[in-house]
PDB file of C-alpha atoms in Angstrom:
ATOM      1  CA  UNK A  23     -10.874 -10.395  37.592  1.00 45.00           C
ATOM      2  CA  UNK A  24      -8.817  -9.864  34.369  1.00 47.00           C
ATOM      3  CA  UNK A  25      -5.171 -10.779  34.648  1.00 47.00           C
ATOM      4  CA  UNK A  26      -3.074 -10.028  31.744  1.00 49.00           C
ATOM      5  CA  UNK A  27       0.040 -11.300  30.673  1.00 46.00           C
ATOM      6  CA  UNK A  28       2.911  -9.742  31.891  1.00 46.00           C
ATOM      7  CA  UNK A  29       6.589 -10.677  30.593  1.00 39.00           C
ATOM      8  CA  UNK A  30       7.821 -13.475  30.825  1.00 46.00           C
ATOM      9  CA  UNK A  31      11.418 -15.078  30.511  1.00 36.00           C
ATOM     10  CA  UNK A  32      10.040 -17.064  28.818  1.00 47.00           C
ATOM     11  CA  UNK A  33       8.412 -14.024  26.462  1.00 47.00           C
ATOM     12  CA  UNK A  34      11.491 -11.928  26.753  1.00 42.00           C
ATOM     13  CA  UNK A  35      13.792 -15.140  25.705  1.00 44.00           C
ATOM     14  CA  UNK A  36      13.610 -16.849  21.732  1.00 44.00           C
ATOM     15  CA  UNK A  37      12.786 -20.583  22.763  1.00 46.00           C
ATOM     16  CA  UNK A  38      13.038 -21.874  19.387  1.00 47.00           C
ATOM     17  CA  UNK A  39      16.201 -23.656  18.543  1.00 44.00           C
ATOM     18  CA  UNK A  40      18.581 -22.405  16.228  1.00 46.00           C
ATOM     19  CA  UNK A  41      18.559 -23.506  12.853  1.00 48.00           C
ATOM     20  CA  UNK A  42      15.389 -26.241  13.846  1.00 65.00           C
ATOM     21  CA  UNK A  43      14.107 -28.283  12.144  1.00 74.00           C
ATOM     22  CA  UNK A  44      10.457 -26.417  10.773  1.00 75.00           C
ATOM     23  CA  UNK A  45      12.244 -23.195  10.010  1.00 77.00           C
ATOM     24  CA  UNK A  46      13.453 -25.880   7.637  1.00 83.00           C
ATOM     25  CA  UNK A  47      10.486 -27.417   6.428  1.00 80.00           C
ATOM     26  CA  UNK A  48       8.844 -24.632   6.143  1.00 81.00           C
ATOM     27  CA  UNK A  49      10.135 -22.929   4.217  1.00 83.00           C
ATOM     28  CA  UNK A  50       9.686 -26.011   2.225  1.00 84.00           C
ATOM     29  CA  UNK A  51       5.940 -25.810   2.598  1.00 80.00           C
ATOM     30  CA  UNK A  52       5.876 -22.891   1.546  1.00 79.00           C
ATOM     31  CA  UNK A  53       7.630 -22.840  -1.762  1.00 81.00           C
ATOM     32  CA  UNK A  54       5.647 -26.126  -2.708  1.00 77.00           C
ATOM     33  CA  UNK A  55       2.203 -24.622  -1.125  1.00 71.00           C
ATOM     34  CA  UNK A  56       2.824 -22.049  -4.144  1.00 72.00           C
ATOM     35  CA  UNK A  57       4.425 -23.901  -7.155  1.00 74.00           C
ATOM     36  CA  UNK A  58       3.266 -26.993  -6.746  1.00 66.00           C
ATOM     37  CA  UNK A  59       1.694 -26.829 -10.566  1.00 67.00           C
ATOM     38  CA  UNK A  60       5.089 -26.501 -11.601  1.00 74.00           C
ATOM     39  CA  UNK A  61       6.480 -29.886  -9.436  1.00 74.00           C
ATOM     40  CA  UNK A  62       9.457 -28.115  -7.952  1.00 80.00           C
ATOM     41  CA  UNK A  63      12.086 -30.640  -8.146  1.00 84.00           C
ATOM     42  CA  UNK A  64      14.350 -31.650  -5.322  1.00 86.00           C
ATOM     43  CA  UNK A  65      17.242 -29.083  -6.595  1.00 89.00           C
ATOM     44  CA  UNK A  66      14.840 -26.218  -6.846  1.00 86.00           C
ATOM     45  CA  UNK A  67      13.483 -26.887  -3.459  1.00 87.00           C
ATOM     46  CA  UNK A  68      16.611 -26.604  -1.713  1.00 88.00           C
ATOM     47  CA  UNK A  69      17.812 -23.396  -3.510  1.00 87.00           C
ATOM     48  CA  UNK A  70      15.270 -22.098  -1.864  1.00 84.00           C
ATOM     49  CA  UNK A  71      16.025 -22.796   1.496  1.00 83.00           C
ATOM     50  CA  UNK A  72      19.520 -23.063   1.445  1.00 85.00           C
ATOM     51  CA  UNK A  73      20.199 -26.727   1.953  1.00 87.00           C
ATOM     52  CA  UNK A  74      22.463 -29.241  -0.402  1.00 89.00           C
ATOM     53  CA  UNK A  75      19.517 -31.720  -2.224  1.00 88.00           C
ATOM     54  CA  UNK A  76      21.047 -34.564  -0.440  1.00 89.00           C
ATOM     55  CA  UNK A  77      20.886 -32.138   3.730  1.00 88.00           C
ATOM     56  CA  UNK A  78      17.654 -31.268   2.411  1.00 87.00           C
ATOM     57  CA  UNK A  79      16.017 -34.513   1.703  1.00 88.00           C
ATOM     58  CA  UNK A  80      17.327 -35.919   5.535  1.00 87.00           C
ATOM     59  CA  UNK A  81      16.225 -32.921   6.595  1.00 86.00           C
ATOM     60  CA  UNK A  82      12.836 -33.379   5.376  1.00 84.00           C
ATOM     61  CA  UNK A  83      12.103 -37.145   5.619  1.00 84.00           C
ATOM     62  CA  UNK A  84      12.812 -37.451   9.228  1.00 82.00           C
ATOM     63  CA  UNK A  85      10.960 -34.015   9.927  1.00 80.00           C
ATOM     64  CA  UNK A  86       7.313 -35.415   7.669  1.00 74.00           C
ATOM     65  CA  UNK A  87       8.286 -39.295   6.950  1.00 75.00           C
ATOM     66  CA  UNK A  88       7.486 -38.237   3.441  1.00 76.00           C
ATOM     67  CA  UNK A  89      10.296 -37.404   1.301  1.00 82.00           C
ATOM     68  CA  UNK A  90       9.728 -33.516  -0.345  1.00 81.00           C
ATOM     69  CA  UNK A  91       7.667 -35.506  -3.338  1.00 79.00           C
ATOM     70  CA  UNK A  92       5.623 -37.571  -1.712  1.00 79.00           C
ATOM     71  CA  UNK A  93       4.906 -34.462   0.042  1.00 77.00           C
ATOM     72  CA  UNK A  94       5.114 -32.444  -2.826  1.00 74.00           C
ATOM     73  CA  UNK A  95       1.649 -35.135  -3.563  1.00 71.00           C
ATOM     74  CA  UNK A  96       0.051 -34.556  -0.556  1.00 68.00           C
ATOM     75  CA  UNK A  97      -0.723 -31.107  -0.733  1.00 65.00           C
ATOM     76  CA  UNK A  98      -1.314 -30.668  -3.837  1.00 63.00           C
ATOM     77  CA  UNK A  99      -6.163 -30.597  -5.280  1.00 53.00           C
ATOM     78  CA  UNK A 100      -6.650 -34.217  -6.179  1.00 54.00           C
ATOM     79  CA  UNK A 101      -5.030 -35.137  -2.698  1.00 56.00           C
ATOM     80  CA  UNK A 102      -6.950 -33.227  -0.608  1.00 57.00           C
ATOM     81  CA  UNK A 103     -10.370 -34.543  -2.828  1.00 59.00           C
ATOM     82  CA  UNK A 104      -9.281 -37.957  -2.320  1.00 59.00           C
ATOM     83  CA  UNK A 105      -9.340 -37.559   1.766  1.00 58.00           C
ATOM     84  CA  UNK A 106     -12.879 -36.090   0.838  1.00 58.00           C
ATOM     85  CA  UNK A 107     -16.059 -38.893   1.943  1.00 49.00           C
ATOM     86  CA  UNK A 108     -16.548 -40.199  -1.270  1.00 46.00           C
ATOM     87  CA  UNK A 109     -20.702 -40.729   0.057  1.00 41.00           C
ATOM     88  CA  UNK A 110     -20.083 -43.048   3.055  1.00 39.00           C
ATOM     89  CA  UNK A 111     -21.557 -41.875   5.472  1.00 43.00           C
ATOM     90  CA  UNK A 112     -18.315 -39.992   7.101  1.00 43.00           C
ATOM     91  CA  UNK A 113     -18.736 -39.224  10.694  1.00 43.00           C
ATOM     92  CA  UNK A 114     -21.661 -41.469  11.695  1.00 40.00           C
ATOM     93  CA  UNK A 115     -19.890 -44.773  10.997  1.00 38.00           C
ATOM     94  CA  UNK A 116     -16.641 -46.796  12.375  1.00 34.00           C
ATOM     95  CA  UNK A 117     -13.682 -45.640   9.907  1.00 37.00           C
ATOM     96  CA  UNK A 118     -11.711 -47.955   8.138  1.00 37.00           C
ATOM     97  CA  UNK A 119      -8.267 -46.682   9.202  1.00 35.00           C
ATOM     98  CA  UNK A 120      -7.478 -48.827  11.785  1.00 35.00           C
ATOM     99  CA  UNK A 121     -11.073 -47.766  14.047  1.00 38.00           C
ATOM    100  CA  UNK A 122     -11.711 -50.305  16.998  1.00 38.00           C
ATOM    101  CA  UNK A 123     -14.984 -48.689  16.765  1.00 36.00           C
ATOM    102  CA  UNK A 124     -17.054 -45.442  16.926  1.00 34.00           C
ATOM    103  CA  UNK A 125     -16.049 -44.816  21.159  1.00 33.00           C
ATOM    104  CA  UNK A 126     -12.218 -44.764  19.617  1.00 36.00           C
ATOM    105  CA  UNK A 127     -12.859 -41.069  18.566  1.00 37.00           C
ATOM    106  CA  UNK A 128      -9.188 -40.423  16.947  1.00 46.00           C
ATOM    107  CA  UNK A 129      -5.887 -41.356  16.832  1.00 48.00           C
ATOM    108  CA  UNK A 130      -5.036 -39.004  19.889  1.00 58.00           C
ATOM    109  CA  UNK A 131      -7.061 -41.591  22.024  1.00 68.00           C
ATOM    110  CA  UNK A 132      -8.944 -38.201  23.406  1.00 70.00           C
ATOM    111  CA  UNK A 133     -11.608 -37.746  25.965  1.00 74.00           C
ATOM    112  CA  UNK A 134     -13.679 -34.972  26.483  1.00 73.00           C
ATOM    113  CA  UNK A 135     -15.824 -33.241  28.286  1.00 73.00           C
ATOM    114  CA  UNK A 136     -17.545 -30.134  27.779  1.00 74.00           C
ATOM    115  CA  UNK A 137     -18.190 -27.021  30.116  1.00 72.00           C
ATOM    116  CA  UNK A 138     -21.952 -26.493  31.042  1.00 66.00           C
ATOM    117  CA  UNK A 139     -23.265 -23.587  28.058  1.00 64.00           C
ATOM    118  CA  UNK A 140     -23.434 -21.702  31.907  1.00 68.00           C
ATOM    119  CA  UNK A 141     -20.219 -21.216  32.681  1.00 69.00           C
ATOM    120  CA  UNK A 142     -19.024 -20.219  28.688  1.00 70.00           C
ATOM    121  CA  UNK A 143     -21.050 -17.412  29.533  1.00 75.00           C
ATOM    122  CA  UNK A 144     -19.250 -16.182  32.355  1.00 81.00           C
ATOM    123  CA  UNK A 145     -15.843 -15.903  29.842  1.00 82.00           C
ATOM    124  CA  UNK A 146     -13.613 -17.964  32.148  1.00 76.00           C
ATOM    125  CA  UNK A 147     -14.926 -16.304  35.376  1.00 85.00           C
ATOM    126  CA  UNK A 148     -13.374 -18.326  38.076  1.00 82.00           C
ATOM    127  CA  UNK A 149     -11.319 -20.368  35.990  1.00 86.00           C
ATOM    128  CA  UNK A 150      -7.756 -20.735  36.157  1.00 90.00           C
ATOM    129  CA  UNK A 151      -5.765 -20.878  33.363  1.00 92.00           C
ATOM    130  CA  UNK A 152      -2.124 -22.287  33.338  1.00 93.00           C
ATOM    131  CA  UNK A 153      -0.276 -21.746  30.177  1.00 94.00           C
ATOM    132  CA  UNK A 154       3.273 -22.726  28.867  1.00 93.00           C
ATOM    133  CA  UNK A 155       4.555 -21.650  25.539  1.00 93.00           C
ATOM    134  CA  UNK A 156       6.577 -25.313  23.779  1.00 91.00           C
ATOM    135  CA  UNK A 157       8.223 -26.330  20.350  1.00 87.00           C
ATOM    136  CA  UNK A 158       6.602 -28.399  18.540  1.00 86.00           C
ATOM    137  CA  UNK A 159       6.915 -30.245  15.300  1.00 83.00           C
ATOM    138  CA  UNK A 160       4.874 -26.508  13.344  1.00 86.00           C
ATOM    139  CA  UNK A 161       6.950 -24.066  15.578  1.00 85.00           C
ATOM    140  CA  UNK A 162       6.089 -22.595  18.725  1.00 89.00           C
ATOM    141  CA  UNK A 163       2.384 -24.349  20.326  1.00 92.00           C
ATOM    142  CA  UNK A 164       1.083 -22.042  23.291  1.00 95.00           C
ATOM    143  CA  UNK A 165      -0.792 -25.065  25.757  1.00 95.00           C
ATOM    144  CA  UNK A 166      -3.154 -23.731  28.144  1.00 95.00           C
ATOM    145  CA  UNK A 167      -4.923 -26.005  30.496  1.00 94.00           C
ATOM    146  CA  UNK A 168      -7.112 -26.217  33.043  1.00 91.00           C
ATOM    147  CA  UNK A 169      -7.203 -28.721  36.361  1.00 87.00           C
ATOM    148  CA  UNK A 170      -9.535 -30.545  34.122  1.00 86.00           C
ATOM    149  CA  UNK A 171      -7.913 -31.240  31.242  1.00 90.00           C
ATOM    150  CA  UNK A 172      -6.507 -29.488  27.413  1.00 92.00           C
ATOM    151  CA  UNK A 173      -8.534 -26.104  26.787  1.00 91.00           C
ATOM    152  CA  UNK A 174      -6.525 -24.940  24.474  1.00 93.00           C
ATOM    153  CA  UNK A 175      -3.805 -25.209  21.545  1.00 95.00           C
ATOM    154  CA  UNK A 176      -2.107 -22.610  19.600  1.00 94.00           C
ATOM    155  CA  UNK A 177       0.863 -22.036  17.103  1.00 92.00           C
ATOM    156  CA  UNK A 178       3.329 -19.583  16.551  1.00 89.00           C
ATOM    157  CA  UNK A 179       6.656 -18.186  14.758  1.00 84.00           C
ATOM    158  CA  UNK A 180       9.488 -16.925  16.736  1.00 82.00           C
ATOM    159  CA  UNK A 181       8.835 -13.644  17.565  1.00 83.00           C
ATOM    160  CA  UNK A 182       4.456 -14.268  17.853  1.00 87.00           C
ATOM    161  CA  UNK A 183       4.277 -15.469  21.283  1.00 90.00           C
ATOM    162  CA  UNK A 184       2.788 -12.353  22.514  1.00 90.00           C
ATOM    163  CA  UNK A 185      -0.672 -12.593  19.904  1.00 91.00           C
ATOM    164  CA  UNK A 186      -1.368 -15.990  20.396  1.00 92.00           C
ATOM    165  CA  UNK A 187      -1.383 -15.355  24.177  1.00 93.00           C
ATOM    166  CA  UNK A 188      -3.587 -12.585  23.221  1.00 92.00           C
ATOM    167  CA  UNK A 189      -5.906 -14.153  20.874  1.00 91.00           C
ATOM    168  CA  UNK A 190      -5.988 -17.251  23.374  1.00 91.00           C
ATOM    169  CA  UNK A 191      -6.582 -15.812  26.376  1.00 91.00           C
ATOM    170  CA  UNK A 192      -9.338 -13.625  24.654  1.00 90.00           C
ATOM    171  CA  UNK A 193     -12.294 -15.853  24.228  1.00 88.00           C
ATOM    172  CA  UNK A 194     -11.833 -16.812  27.422  1.00 89.00           C
ATOM    173  CA  UNK A 195     -10.426 -12.751  28.759  1.00 90.00           C
ATOM    174  CA  UNK A 196     -12.177 -12.450  33.240  1.00 90.00           C
ATOM    175  CA  UNK A 197      -9.570 -16.240  33.437  1.00 90.00           C
ATOM    176  CA  UNK A 198      -7.197 -15.847  35.976  1.00 91.00           C
ATOM    177  CA  UNK A 199      -4.344 -17.172  33.617  1.00 93.00           C
ATOM    178  CA  UNK A 200      -0.743 -18.911  35.774  1.00 93.00           C
ATOM    179  CA  UNK A 201       2.491 -19.511  33.197  1.00 92.00           C
ATOM    180  CA  UNK A 202       3.431 -22.068  34.578  1.00 91.00           C
ATOM    181  CA  UNK A 203       5.870 -25.463  31.756  1.00 91.00           C
ATOM    182  CA  UNK A 204       5.578 -27.673  34.518  1.00 89.00           C
ATOM    183  CA  UNK A 205       1.704 -27.822  33.829  1.00 93.00           C
ATOM    184  CA  UNK A 206       1.844 -27.439  30.545  1.00 92.00           C
ATOM    185  CA  UNK A 207       5.220 -30.119  29.374  1.00 91.00           C
ATOM    186  CA  UNK A 208       3.244 -33.207  30.016  1.00 91.00           C
ATOM    187  CA  UNK A 209       0.356 -31.730  27.914  1.00 91.00           C
ATOM    188  CA  UNK A 210       3.380 -30.722  25.357  1.00 90.00           C
ATOM    189  CA  UNK A 211       4.674 -33.778  25.535  1.00 88.00           C
ATOM    190  CA  UNK A 212       2.043 -36.299  24.703  1.00 87.00           C
ATOM    191  CA  UNK A 213       0.686 -34.135  21.738  1.00 89.00           C
ATOM    192  CA  UNK A 214       3.243 -34.745  19.463  1.00 86.00           C
ATOM    193  CA  UNK A 215       4.683 -37.687  20.318  1.00 82.00           C
ATOM    194  CA  UNK A 216       2.413 -40.555  18.500  1.00 79.00           C
ATOM    195  CA  UNK A 217       4.202 -42.829  20.683  1.00 78.00           C
ATOM    196  CA  UNK A 218       2.039 -42.515  23.517  1.00 77.00           C
ATOM    197  CA  UNK A 219      -1.068 -42.119  22.129  1.00 79.00           C
ATOM    198  CA  UNK A 220      -2.880 -44.593  24.072  1.00 73.00           C
ATOM    199  CA  UNK A 221      -6.169 -46.109  24.269  1.00 71.00           C
ATOM    200  CA  UNK A 222      -5.613 -46.969  27.732  1.00 73.00           C
ATOM    201  CA  UNK A 223      -3.932 -43.200  28.725  1.00 77.00           C
ATOM    202  CA  UNK A 224      -6.900 -41.545  26.834  1.00 80.00           C
ATOM    203  CA  UNK A 225      -5.649 -37.556  26.516  1.00 85.00           C
ATOM    204  CA  UNK A 226      -8.369 -35.557  28.949  1.00 88.00           C
ATOM    205  CA  UNK A 227      -9.671 -31.872  26.923  1.00 87.00           C
ATOM    206  CA  UNK A 228     -12.248 -29.904  28.059  1.00 87.00           C
ATOM    207  CA  UNK A 229     -13.713 -27.576  25.506  1.00 86.00           C
ATOM    208  CA  UNK A 230     -14.755 -24.231  26.248  1.00 85.00           C
ATOM    209  CA  UNK A 231     -17.414 -22.944  23.413  1.00 85.00           C
ATOM    210  CA  UNK A 232     -21.174 -22.378  22.535  1.00 85.00           C
ATOM    211  CA  UNK A 233     -23.517 -25.054  22.594  1.00 85.00           C
ATOM    212  CA  UNK A 234     -23.022 -24.651  18.614  1.00 90.00           C
ATOM    213  CA  UNK A 235     -19.285 -24.972  18.654  1.00 89.00           C
ATOM    214  CA  UNK A 236     -18.861 -28.131  21.276  1.00 88.00           C
ATOM    215  CA  UNK A 237     -21.128 -30.071  18.341  1.00 89.00           C
ATOM    216  CA  UNK A 238     -18.685 -29.141  15.152  1.00 90.00           C
ATOM    217  CA  UNK A 239     -15.626 -30.009  17.847  1.00 90.00           C
ATOM    218  CA  UNK A 240     -17.586 -32.895  18.833  1.00 88.00           C
ATOM    219  CA  UNK A 241     -18.146 -34.171  14.682  1.00 87.00           C
ATOM    220  CA  UNK A 242     -14.372 -33.109  14.167  1.00 88.00           C
ATOM    221  CA  UNK A 243     -13.037 -35.201  16.475  1.00 85.00           C
ATOM    222  CA  UNK A 244     -14.264 -38.510  14.941  1.00 83.00           C
ATOM    223  CA  UNK A 245     -12.193 -37.652  11.528  1.00 82.00           C
ATOM    224  CA  UNK A 246      -9.468 -39.977  11.393  1.00 79.00           C
ATOM    225  CA  UNK A 247      -6.216 -39.415  10.990  1.00 79.00           C
ATOM    226  CA  UNK A 248      -6.005 -39.594   7.260  1.00 75.00           C
ATOM    227  CA  UNK A 249      -9.080 -38.551   6.356  1.00 78.00           C
ATOM    228  CA  UNK A 250     -11.069 -35.187   5.348  1.00 80.00           C
ATOM    229  CA  UNK A 251     -14.470 -33.672   5.355  1.00 82.00           C
ATOM    230  CA  UNK A 252     -16.486 -30.637   4.263  1.00 83.00           C
ATOM    231  CA  UNK A 253     -18.282 -28.190   5.730  1.00 86.00           C
ATOM    232  CA  UNK A 254     -21.294 -29.067   4.796  1.00 85.00           C
ATOM    233  CA  UNK A 255     -21.106 -32.809   5.584  1.00 85.00           C
ATOM    234  CA  UNK A 256     -19.965 -32.164   8.989  1.00 87.00           C
ATOM    235  CA  UNK A 257     -22.825 -29.556   9.265  1.00 88.00           C
ATOM    236  CA  UNK A 258     -25.367 -32.626   7.789  1.00 87.00           C
ATOM    237  CA  UNK A 259     -23.611 -34.291  10.900  1.00 84.00           C
ATOM    238  CA  UNK A 260     -24.802 -32.307  12.929  1.00 84.00           C
ATOM    239  CA  UNK A 261     -28.440 -32.026  12.142  1.00 86.00           C
ATOM    240  CA  UNK A 262     -28.238 -28.931  10.684  1.00 86.00           C
ATOM    241  CA  UNK A 263     -27.587 -28.966   6.913  1.00 82.00           C
ATOM    242  CA  UNK A 264     -27.735 -25.417   5.697  1.00 83.00           C
ATOM    243  CA  UNK A 265     -25.217 -24.484   8.341  1.00 84.00           C
ATOM    244  CA  UNK A 266     -22.150 -24.548   6.385  1.00 84.00           C
ATOM    245  CA  UNK A 267     -20.826 -21.516   7.196  1.00 87.00           C
ATOM    246  CA  UNK A 268     -22.088 -21.588  11.416  1.00 90.00           C
ATOM    247  CA  UNK A 269     -20.279 -24.806  10.370  1.00 89.00           C
ATOM    248  CA  UNK A 270     -16.513 -22.869   8.977  1.00 87.00           C
ATOM    249  CA  UNK A 271     -17.186 -20.127  11.373  1.00 90.00           C
ATOM    250  CA  UNK A 272     -17.193 -22.169  14.720  1.00 91.00           C
ATOM    251  CA  UNK A 273     -14.119 -24.434  12.396  1.00 89.00           C
ATOM    252  CA  UNK A 274     -11.934 -21.269  12.512  1.00 89.00           C
ATOM    253  CA  UNK A 275     -13.074 -20.582  16.131  1.00 89.00           C
ATOM    254  CA  UNK A 276     -11.635 -24.308  17.820  1.00 92.00           C
ATOM    255  CA  UNK A 277      -9.669 -23.763  20.385  1.00 91.00           C
ATOM    256  CA  UNK A 278      -6.849 -26.756  20.284  1.00 91.00           C
ATOM    257  CA  UNK A 279      -5.544 -27.249  16.831  1.00 92.00           C
ATOM    258  CA  UNK A 280      -4.557 -30.358  16.333  1.00 92.00           C
ATOM    259  CA  UNK A 281      -6.079 -32.103  18.762  1.00 90.00           C
ATOM    260  CA  UNK A 282      -9.152 -31.071  18.461  1.00 90.00           C
ATOM    261  CA  UNK A 283      -8.329 -31.344  13.839  1.00 88.00           C
ATOM    262  CA  UNK A 284      -9.683 -28.465  12.380  1.00 89.00           C
ATOM    263  CA  UNK A 285      -7.010 -28.944   9.431  1.00 88.00           C
ATOM    264  CA  UNK A 286      -8.678 -32.025   8.233  1.00 86.00           C
ATOM    265  CA  UNK A 287     -11.650 -29.918   6.896  1.00 85.00           C
ATOM    266  CA  UNK A 288     -11.802 -28.626   3.969  1.00 78.00           C
ATOM    267  CA  UNK A 289     -13.978 -27.001   1.164  1.00 75.00           C
ATOM    268  CA  UNK A 290     -16.155 -29.232  -1.247  1.00 72.00           C
ATOM    269  CA  UNK A 291     -14.139 -28.477  -3.865  1.00 64.00           C
ATOM    270  CA  UNK A 292     -10.992 -30.212  -2.148  1.00 62.00           C
ATOM    271  CA  UNK A 293      -9.564 -26.666  -1.918  1.00 65.00           C
ATOM    272  CA  UNK A 294      -8.579 -26.102   2.473  1.00 68.00           C
ATOM    273  CA  UNK A 295      -9.397 -22.685   2.408  1.00 72.00           C
ATOM    274  CA  UNK A 296      -8.468 -20.946   5.301  1.00 71.00           C
ATOM    275  CA  UNK A 297      -6.651 -21.865   8.874  1.00 80.00           C
ATOM    276  CA  UNK A 298      -6.305 -19.902  11.443  1.00 86.00           C
ATOM    277  CA  UNK A 299      -2.506 -20.132  12.596  1.00 85.00           C
ATOM    278  CA  UNK A 300      -1.743 -19.822   8.862  1.00 83.00           C
ATOM    279  CA  UNK A 301      -1.798 -21.948   5.392  1.00 81.00           C
ATOM    280  CA  UNK A 302       1.218 -24.220   5.575  1.00 81.00           C
ATOM    281  CA  UNK A 303       1.116 -24.581   8.913  1.00 84.00           C
ATOM    282  CA  UNK A 304      -2.154 -26.071   7.953  1.00 85.00           C
ATOM    283  CA  UNK A 305      -0.133 -27.914   5.389  1.00 81.00           C
ATOM    284  CA  UNK A 306       2.297 -29.029   7.386  1.00 81.00           C
ATOM    285  CA  UNK A 307      -0.085 -30.846   9.647  1.00 84.00           C
ATOM    286  CA  UNK A 308      -1.323 -32.889   7.018  1.00 81.00           C
ATOM    287  CA  UNK A 309       1.356 -33.308   4.812  1.00 78.00           C
ATOM    288  CA  UNK A 310       2.957 -34.603   8.503  1.00 80.00           C
ATOM    289  CA  UNK A 311       0.012 -37.159   9.129  1.00 80.00           C
ATOM    290  CA  UNK A 312      -0.213 -38.651   5.692  1.00 75.00           C
ATOM    291  CA  UNK A 313       3.862 -39.328   6.561  1.00 73.00           C
ATOM    292  CA  UNK A 314       2.307 -41.242   9.582  1.00 74.00           C
ATOM    293  CA  UNK A 315      -0.185 -43.300   7.989  1.00 70.00           C
ATOM    294  CA  UNK A 316       1.636 -44.453   5.184  1.00 64.00           C
TER     295      UNK A 316
END
């Protein structure tokens, strides 16, 4: 039976703190993204977001781990090209960036399992999905969990909660949805806090998709923080070298943003291409990650 979302206290109240860091950072990133060829100065960025240059420098660095100038460098096309695989079979090796071996999937120490194709075909029938909205470094995060682990993570800005829920619940329309922030809070606390990314307590993830989508999402999990892959490289890694477009569609359908790092998939030239939750947010995540590995 379909259970559609009804008005709740969470949706009737703005859970975003007034003047939140991400709101200011988002507007600065939008300016950087539009005008990066002109290399906007700190003063220009500060005027754009209504901050003093010193105030923006401190806030931005606290949020990203990078100064606005360093972030500007991190979102240029040249930087994106440097992130890409340069001939090394990136998805088939142990990586140089702190990877201990192929058993470690990526920086969140994810352990994952997949629902069977039969489960997917039922569109969630018999599945209970608990959900909640939480403040994250990248705006409001809609987190969905089952008794087997994290099943979905979406992003939105204030006022976009219903649309985000409709998008996610439409993927598994026959599931039963229960708002339960007590169930989702531990995942929100864990996912966005690098100090809690521990190998001895891996994050449990359950993937709900087609067989092809699952193969693509598993390939995404093997891209380490601070690196990126092209769609064609991902296609080759799953034994479907001519399926770049289908890979792109599977990347776009990824229900677990950030955790399954679809933001690390780039066009062949290094172009960021599309992102289901907005290119500004994709740039924000890549810049934040650059701050984490720097």
